[in-house]
Coordinates of C-alpha atoms and ligand atoms in Angstrom, one line a residue:
M1 CA 15.7 29.1 -3.6
T2 CA 13.4 26.3 -2.6
T3 CA 11.5 26.3 0.7
A4 CA 11.1 23.2 2.8
P5 CA 7.5 21.8 2.7
A6 CA 5.5 22.3 5.8
A7 CA 5.8 19.4 8.2
T8 CA 2.7 17.2 7.8
N9 CA 2.3 13.6 8.6
E10 CA -0.1 12.0 6.2
F11 CA 0.6 8.6 7.7
E12 CA -0.8 9.5 11.1
P13 CA -4.4 8.3 10.4
R14 CA -2.9 4.9 9.5
Y15 CA -0.9 4.3 12.7
A16 CA -1.8 1.2 14.8
S17 CA -3.5 1.9 18.1
R18 CA -0.2 1.0 19.9
A19 CA 1.4 4.1 18.4
S20 CA -0.7 6.3 20.6
R21 CA 1.4 5.0 23.6
M22 CA 4.7 5.9 21.9
K23 CA 5.4 9.4 23.1
A24 CA 8.7 11.3 23.2
S25 CA 9.1 11.9 26.9
E26 CA 9.0 15.6 27.8
I27 CA 12.0 15.0 30.0
R28 CA 14.2 13.4 27.2
E29 CA 13.4 16.5 25.1
L30 CA 14.4 18.8 27.9
L31 CA 17.6 16.8 28.6
K32 CA 18.7 17.2 25.0
L33 CA 19.2 20.9 25.9
L34 CA 21.6 20.1 28.7
D35 CA 24.7 19.2 26.6
Q36 CA 26.3 22.5 27.6
P37 CA 29.8 22.3 29.1
D38 CA 28.9 24.6 32.0
I39 CA 26.0 22.5 33.3
I40 CA 26.7 20.0 36.1
S41 CA 24.5 17.2 35.1
F42 CA 23.1 14.6 37.5
A43 CA 20.7 13.6 34.7
G44 CA 22.3 11.0 32.5
G45 CA 22.9 7.8 34.5
I46 CA 25.2 6.6 31.8
P47 CA 28.6 5.0 32.6
D48 CA 31.7 7.1 32.7
P49 CA 33.5 6.6 29.4
A50 CA 36.8 7.0 31.3
L51 CA 36.2 3.4 32.4
F52 CA 35.8 1.9 29.0
P53 CA 38.6 -0.6 28.2
N54 CA 39.5 1.1 25.0
D55 CA 42.8 -0.6 24.5
V56 CA 41.4 -4.1 25.0
I57 CA 38.4 -3.3 22.7
G58 CA 40.7 -1.8 20.0
K59 CA 43.0 -4.8 20.1
A60 CA 40.1 -7.2 19.9
Y61 CA 38.7 -5.6 16.7
A62 CA 42.2 -5.4 15.2
D63 CA 43.0 -9.1 15.9
I64 CA 39.7 -10.2 14.5
M65 CA 40.1 -8.2 11.3
A66 CA 43.7 -9.3 10.9
D67 CA 42.6 -13.0 10.7
P68 CA 40.7 -13.6 7.5
K69 CA 38.7 -16.5 8.9
Q70 CA 37.6 -14.5 12.0
A71 CA 36.9 -11.4 9.9
A72 CA 34.7 -13.4 7.6
S73 CA 32.6 -14.7 10.4
G74 CA 32.6 -11.4 12.3
L75 CA 31.2 -9.5 9.3
Q76 CA 28.8 -12.3 8.3
Y77 CA 25.2 -13.0 9.5
S78 CA 25.2 -15.3 12.4
T79 CA 23.0 -17.3 14.7
S80 CA 20.1 -15.7 16.4
E81 CA 20.9 -17.4 19.7
G82 CA 24.3 -15.6 20.0
Y83 CA 28.0 -16.2 19.3
P84 CA 28.7 -19.6 21.0
P85 CA 31.9 -18.6 22.8
L86 CA 30.2 -15.6 24.3
V87 CA 27.2 -17.7 25.2
D88 CA 29.6 -20.1 27.0
W89 CA 31.1 -17.1 28.9
I90 CA 27.6 -16.1 29.9
V91 CA 26.7 -19.7 31.0
G92 CA 29.8 -19.7 33.2
H93 CA 28.8 -16.2 34.6
M94 CA 25.3 -17.4 35.4
G95 CA 26.8 -20.5 37.1
R96 CA 28.8 -18.2 39.4
L97 CA 25.6 -16.4 40.3
G98 CA 24.0 -19.6 41.4
V99 CA 22.1 -20.4 38.2
P100 CA 23.4 -23.6 36.6
C101 CA 22.3 -23.5 32.9
T102 CA 23.4 -24.4 29.4
R103 CA 23.6 -22.7 26.0
D104 CA 19.9 -23.6 25.6
N105 CA 19.0 -21.2 28.4
I106 CA 20.6 -18.1 26.8
V107 CA 19.7 -15.7 24.0
V108 CA 22.0 -12.7 23.3
T109 CA 20.2 -9.4 22.8
N110 CA 21.1 -5.9 21.7
G111 CA 21.4 -4.7 25.4
S112 CA 18.8 -5.6 28.0
Q113 CA 16.6 -2.9 26.5
Q114 CA 15.9 -5.2 23.6
A115 CA 15.2 -8.0 26.1
L116 CA 12.5 -5.9 27.7
E117 CA 11.0 -5.1 24.3
F118 CA 11.0 -8.8 23.4
L119 CA 9.4 -9.9 26.7
G120 CA 6.7 -7.2 26.3
R121 CA 6.0 -8.4 22.8
L122 CA 5.8 -12.1 23.8
L123 CA 3.8 -11.7 27.0
L124 CA 1.5 -8.6 26.7
S125 CA -1.8 -8.5 24.8
P126 CA -3.7 -5.1 24.9
N127 CA -5.3 -4.5 28.4
D128 CA -3.2 -7.2 30.1
T129 CA -1.5 -6.2 33.4
A130 CA 2.2 -5.7 34.0
L131 CA 3.1 -5.5 37.7
V132 CA 5.8 -2.9 38.3
T133 CA 7.2 -0.9 41.2
A134 CA 6.4 2.8 41.5
P135 CA 8.8 4.3 40.5
T136 CA 10.4 1.9 38.0
Y137 CA 12.8 2.0 35.0
L138 CA 11.4 4.5 32.4
G139 CA 12.8 2.5 29.5
A140 CA 10.9 -0.6 30.7
L141 CA 7.6 1.4 30.7
Q142 CA 8.4 2.6 27.2
A143 CA 9.2 -1.0 26.0
F144 CA 6.1 -2.5 27.5
S145 CA 3.7 0.4 26.7
S146 CA 3.8 -0.3 22.9
Y147 CA 1.9 -3.5 23.8
E148 CA -0.9 -1.5 25.4
P149 CA -0.9 -3.0 28.9
R150 CA -2.3 -1.5 32.1
Y151 CA 0.0 -1.3 35.0
D152 CA -0.6 -2.2 38.6
T153 CA 1.8 -1.6 41.5
L154 CA 4.2 -3.8 43.4
T155 CA 5.4 -2.7 46.8
P156 CA 8.0 -5.4 47.6
E157 CA 9.4 -4.0 50.8
K158 CA 6.0 -2.9 52.3
G159 CA 4.3 -6.2 51.3
N160 CA 2.4 -6.6 48.1
R161 CA -1.4 -6.9 47.8
T162 CA -3.0 -10.3 47.8
P163 CA -2.9 -12.3 44.6
A164 CA -6.7 -12.1 44.4
S165 CA -6.6 -8.4 44.5
Y166 CA -4.2 -8.2 41.6
T167 CA -6.1 -10.8 39.6
E168 CA -9.4 -9.1 40.1
A169 CA -8.0 -5.7 39.1
A170 CA -6.5 -7.2 36.0
A171 CA -9.8 -8.9 35.0
A172 CA -11.7 -5.6 35.6
G173 CA -9.1 -4.0 33.2
G174 CA -9.9 -6.5 30.5
G175 CA -7.0 -8.9 30.7
S176 CA -4.8 -10.9 33.1
V177 CA -1.6 -10.4 35.1
K178 CA 1.2 -11.3 32.6
F179 CA 4.4 -10.7 34.6
T180 CA 6.1 -9.0 37.5
Y181 CA 9.0 -6.7 36.6
V182 CA 11.7 -5.6 39.0
V183 CA 15.2 -4.1 39.1
P184 CA 16.2 -5.8 42.4
D185 CA 19.7 -4.4 42.8
F186 CA 20.5 -0.7 43.1
G187 CA 17.5 0.0 40.9
N188 CA 17.0 2.6 38.4
P189 CA 15.7 5.1 39.5
T190 CA 15.9 4.8 43.3
G191 CA 19.3 3.1 43.9
E192 CA 17.6 0.8 46.4
T193 CA 18.0 -3.0 46.7
I194 CA 15.1 -5.4 47.3
S195 CA 15.9 -7.5 50.4
Q196 CA 16.1 -11.3 50.2
A197 CA 12.9 -11.7 52.2
A198 CA 11.1 -9.4 49.8
R199 CA 12.5 -11.3 46.8
Q200 CA 11.1 -14.5 48.4
S201 CA 7.7 -12.9 48.8
L202 CA 7.8 -11.7 45.2
L203 CA 8.5 -15.2 44.0
D204 CA 5.6 -16.4 46.2
L205 CA 3.3 -13.9 44.7
S206 CA 4.4 -14.7 41.1
A207 CA 3.9 -18.4 41.8
E208 CA 0.4 -17.7 43.1
L209 CA -0.4 -15.6 40.1
D210 CA 1.3 -18.2 37.9
C211 CA 3.2 -15.5 36.0
P212 CA 6.8 -14.9 35.0
V213 CA 9.2 -12.6 36.9
L214 CA 11.3 -10.3 34.7
E215 CA 14.5 -9.7 36.8
D216 CA 16.4 -6.7 35.4
T217 CA 20.0 -6.8 36.7
A218 CA 21.5 -3.9 34.9
Y219 CA 23.4 -2.6 38.0
A220 CA 23.8 -5.8 40.0
A221 CA 27.6 -6.1 39.6
L222 CA 28.1 -2.6 41.0
R223 CA 28.0 -3.2 44.7
F224 CA 30.3 -1.0 46.8
E225 CA 29.4 -2.3 50.3
G226 CA 27.0 -4.4 52.2
T227 CA 26.2 -8.1 51.7
D228 CA 25.4 -9.7 48.4
V229 CA 21.8 -10.7 47.9
P230 CA 21.3 -13.7 45.6
C231 CA 19.6 -13.0 42.3
M232 CA 15.9 -14.0 42.2
Q233 CA 16.6 -16.5 39.4
A234 CA 19.1 -18.4 41.7
M235 CA 16.5 -18.3 44.5
D236 CA 13.8 -19.7 42.2
V237 CA 16.1 -22.4 40.7
A238 CA 16.9 -23.5 44.3
R239 CA 13.1 -23.8 44.9
S240 CA 12.2 -25.4 41.6
G241 CA 15.3 -27.6 41.2
H242 CA 16.1 -26.6 37.6
I243 CA 16.4 -23.6 35.4
D244 CA 13.9 -25.1 32.9
R245 CA 11.3 -25.0 35.7
S246 CA 12.1 -21.5 36.7
R247 CA 9.5 -18.7 36.3
V248 CA 12.3 -16.0 36.3
A249 CA 13.7 -14.5 33.2
Y250 CA 17.1 -12.9 34.1
L251 CA 18.0 -9.9 32.0
G252 CA 21.8 -9.3 32.0
T253 CA 23.9 -6.7 30.3
F254 CA 27.5 -5.6 29.8
S255 CA 26.5 -2.0 29.5
K256 CA 27.3 -0.8 33.0
T257 CA 30.4 -3.0 33.5
L258 CA 32.2 -3.0 30.2
T259 CA 30.5 -0.7 27.7
P260 CA 27.0 0.0 26.4
G261 CA 28.4 0.9 23.0
L262 CA 28.6 -2.7 21.7
R263 CA 25.0 -3.3 22.7
V264 CA 25.4 -6.7 24.2
G265 CA 23.0 -8.1 26.8
W266 CA 21.3 -11.4 27.3
I267 CA 18.3 -13.3 28.7
C268 CA 18.8 -16.4 30.8
A269 CA 15.5 -18.4 31.2
S270 CA 14.0 -21.8 30.7
A271 CA 14.9 -23.4 27.4
A272 CA 11.2 -23.3 26.3
L273 CA 11.0 -19.5 26.8
I274 CA 14.4 -19.0 25.1
R275 CA 13.1 -20.9 22.0
R276 CA 10.2 -18.5 21.7
L277 CA 12.5 -15.5 22.2
V278 CA 14.8 -16.7 19.5
L279 CA 11.9 -16.6 17.1
I280 CA 11.3 -13.0 18.1
K281 CA 15.0 -12.3 17.7
Q282 CA 14.9 -13.7 14.1
A283 CA 11.8 -11.6 13.2
S284 CA 13.2 -8.5 14.8
D285 CA 16.9 -8.3 13.6
L286 CA 18.1 -11.8 12.8
N287 CA 21.1 -11.6 15.1
C288 CA 23.2 -9.2 17.2
A289 CA 26.3 -8.0 15.3
A290 CA 28.6 -11.0 15.2
I291 CA 31.8 -8.9 15.4
N292 CA 30.5 -7.0 18.5
Q293 CA 29.8 -10.3 20.2
M294 CA 33.2 -11.6 19.3
V295 CA 34.8 -8.5 20.7
M296 CA 32.7 -8.7 23.8
H297 CA 33.7 -12.3 24.4
R298 CA 37.4 -11.3 24.2
V299 CA 36.9 -8.3 26.4
A300 CA 34.9 -10.2 29.0
T301 CA 37.4 -13.0 29.1
A302 CA 40.4 -10.5 29.4
C303 CA 39.1 -8.1 32.0
Y304 CA 35.5 -8.4 33.3
A305 CA 36.5 -8.8 36.9
E306 CA 39.1 -6.0 36.8
Q307 CA 36.7 -3.6 35.1
V308 CA 34.0 -4.3 37.7
Q309 CA 36.5 -3.5 40.4
K310 CA 37.5 -0.2 38.7
A311 CA 33.9 0.8 38.2
R312 CA 33.0 0.0 41.8
A313 CA 35.9 2.1 43.2
L314 CA 35.1 5.1 40.9
Y315 CA 31.4 5.2 41.6
R316 CA 31.8 4.5 45.3
G317 CA 33.8 7.7 45.6
R318 CA 31.2 9.7 43.7
R319 CA 28.3 8.2 45.7
D320 CA 30.1 9.2 48.9
A321 CA 30.6 12.7 47.6
M322 CA 26.9 13.0 46.7
L323 CA 25.6 11.6 50.0
A324 CA 28.0 13.9 51.9
A325 CA 26.9 17.0 49.9
L326 CA 23.2 16.1 50.3
A327 CA 23.6 15.8 54.1
A328 CA 25.6 19.1 54.2
H329 CA 23.3 21.2 52.1
M330 CA 19.7 19.9 51.7
P331 CA 17.1 21.6 54.0
V332 CA 15.0 19.8 56.5
G333 CA 12.0 18.1 54.8
V334 CA 14.1 16.6 51.9
T335 CA 15.0 12.9 52.2
W336 CA 17.0 10.6 49.9
T337 CA 18.0 7.0 49.5
K338 CA 21.5 5.7 50.5
P339 CA 22.4 3.2 47.8
E340 CA 25.0 0.4 48.4
G341 CA 25.8 0.4 44.7
G342 CA 24.7 1.4 41.2
L343 CA 24.5 4.9 39.9
F344 CA 21.5 6.7 41.4
V345 CA 20.2 8.5 44.5
W346 CA 16.5 9.2 44.7
V347 CA 15.4 12.4 46.4
T348 CA 12.0 13.1 47.9
L349 CA 11.3 16.8 48.1
P350 CA 8.7 18.5 50.3
P351 CA 5.2 17.8 48.9
H352 CA 4.7 21.3 47.5
V353 CA 7.9 21.2 45.4
D354 CA 7.4 20.1 41.8
G355 CA 10.5 18.3 40.3
A356 CA 9.9 19.4 36.7
A357 CA 9.5 23.1 37.7
L358 CA 12.6 22.7 39.9
L359 CA 14.6 21.4 36.9
K360 CA 13.7 24.4 34.8
R361 CA 14.9 26.7 37.5
A362 CA 18.0 24.5 38.3
V363 CA 19.1 24.7 34.7
A364 CA 18.5 28.4 34.3
E365 CA 19.6 29.7 37.7
A366 CA 22.1 27.1 39.0
K367 CA 23.3 25.3 35.9
V368 CA 22.5 22.0 37.4
A369 CA 20.4 19.2 35.8
F370 CA 18.7 16.1 37.1
V371 CA 15.7 14.0 36.0
P372 CA 12.3 14.9 37.6
G373 CA 10.9 11.7 39.2
H374 CA 7.4 11.6 37.9
A375 CA 8.7 10.1 34.6
F376 CA 9.4 6.9 36.4
Y377 CA 5.8 6.4 37.5
A378 CA 3.4 4.5 35.3
D379 CA 0.6 6.8 36.5
G380 CA 2.6 10.1 36.3
S381 CA 2.6 10.6 40.1
G382 CA 5.7 11.4 42.2
R383 CA 5.8 15.0 41.2
N384 CA 7.9 15.9 44.3
T385 CA 10.8 13.5 43.5
M386 CA 14.0 13.6 41.5
R387 CA 16.6 11.2 40.3
L388 CA 20.2 12.2 40.8
S389 CA 23.0 10.2 39.1
Y390 CA 26.6 10.5 40.3
S391 CA 28.0 8.5 37.4
L392 CA 29.7 11.3 35.4
P393 CA 30.6 14.4 37.4
S394 CA 33.9 14.5 39.4
E395 CA 33.6 14.4 43.2
A396 CA 34.3 18.2 43.3
K397 CA 31.6 18.9 40.8
I398 CA 29.2 16.8 42.7
A399 CA 29.8 18.7 45.9
D400 CA 29.4 22.0 44.0
G401 CA 26.3 21.0 42.0
I402 CA 24.5 19.7 45.1
A403 CA 25.2 22.8 47.0
R404 CA 23.8 24.9 44.2
L405 CA 20.7 22.7 43.8
A406 CA 20.0 22.8 47.6
K407 CA 19.9 26.6 47.5
L408 CA 17.0 26.4 45.1
V409 CA 15.1 23.9 47.3
G410 CA 15.6 25.7 50.6
Ligands
LIG501 C1 17.3 -0.8 34.8 C2 17.8 -0.8 33.4 N1 17.5 -1.8 32.6 C3 17.9 -1.8 31.3 C4 18.7 -0.8 30.8 C5 19.1 -0.9 29.4 O1 20.4 -1.1 29.3 P1 21.1 -1.8 28.0 O2 20.1 -2.0 26.9 O3 22.2 -0.9 27.7 O4 21.6 -3.2 28.5 C6 19.0 0.3 31.6 C7 19.8 1.4 31.0 O5 20.0 2.4 31.6 C8 18.5 0.3 32.9 O6 18.8 1.4 33.7

């Protein structure tokens, strides 16, 4: 019998300095343990697979493979910019959002996660500053952190600091402010939406700092109620007169509306920025899988609007169930956001309650899971917060899970 060699890593001394910022999050490790059927999980935040348009997707693959010409291009290398008919669909979609643009303004990415990674790679030198909200999307922090930035904090609704204050802090940190990053609609993790006035101020701040705005719109289509707020890119194009003069890079994705499985997202930005990003795309993975883009084009053309309606109806019911259960069961001293769309509610616990410690007890004693909030803070603060997602459990399970969780908090 042979024994496995002891786990050593002789490569470690050779790692680049950026590797020191690439850590498995303690939370992701913990969440791996939660795949047990008896756990009610508010942790994931992934779309409900019951919504995936399996039939339309299956037929699209079958039709492509049944046509030798289409199959040949679907299984071949393809252009780094993206599959032209899909790019045309995206151009039309951006036009409907108030951003007139052309093919030259789009690059297709493997989800918006790849877009975040590319923009970090393009914009950040070590010690540069990325301006982010606190909390913000954990995956963005992971994507940016490989490029060794420092972070400073945006507070869009309260009013941001002065441009000079950000610039001075960035210079003291050894670099300059390279971009502002926000998830303006039903953000991950808080579920909150940045108001139109606050978007305008953020555009003003970014103009004064002369830096790009990365607008991550992963959940923007999932509005259940309230009034639509224009995307920041549309507001900026209205100010500057043309997409090629816009400082906003719009990150779009089909993940929360159609399916994350095909890994299709996009960046819409000035043609000059897109040309640079296309070079990064070439260096990174040449192109997104042509067949997945062909399928996504067919699916988006066949049922985008219908899928969005279905998703809104399903998640709205679950959001209602979660807000009702929180109101019914949470003790005084606990507060939470009331999202008008998206997949998340953000809970602030009394100051002495630690979200990570609560998760351990919640899993062991109540069979309920969530994500402790501190993971979403660049500086690790926010210990008394948690993110609850209502995207997967049924309304009945949501009611039951929140009641069980509240007993541990009270
Ligand atoms: C705010 C935000 N941005 C980007 C992503 C990445 O999504 P994808 O790469 O599937 O488009 C997610 C995924 O959860 C997200 O929550």
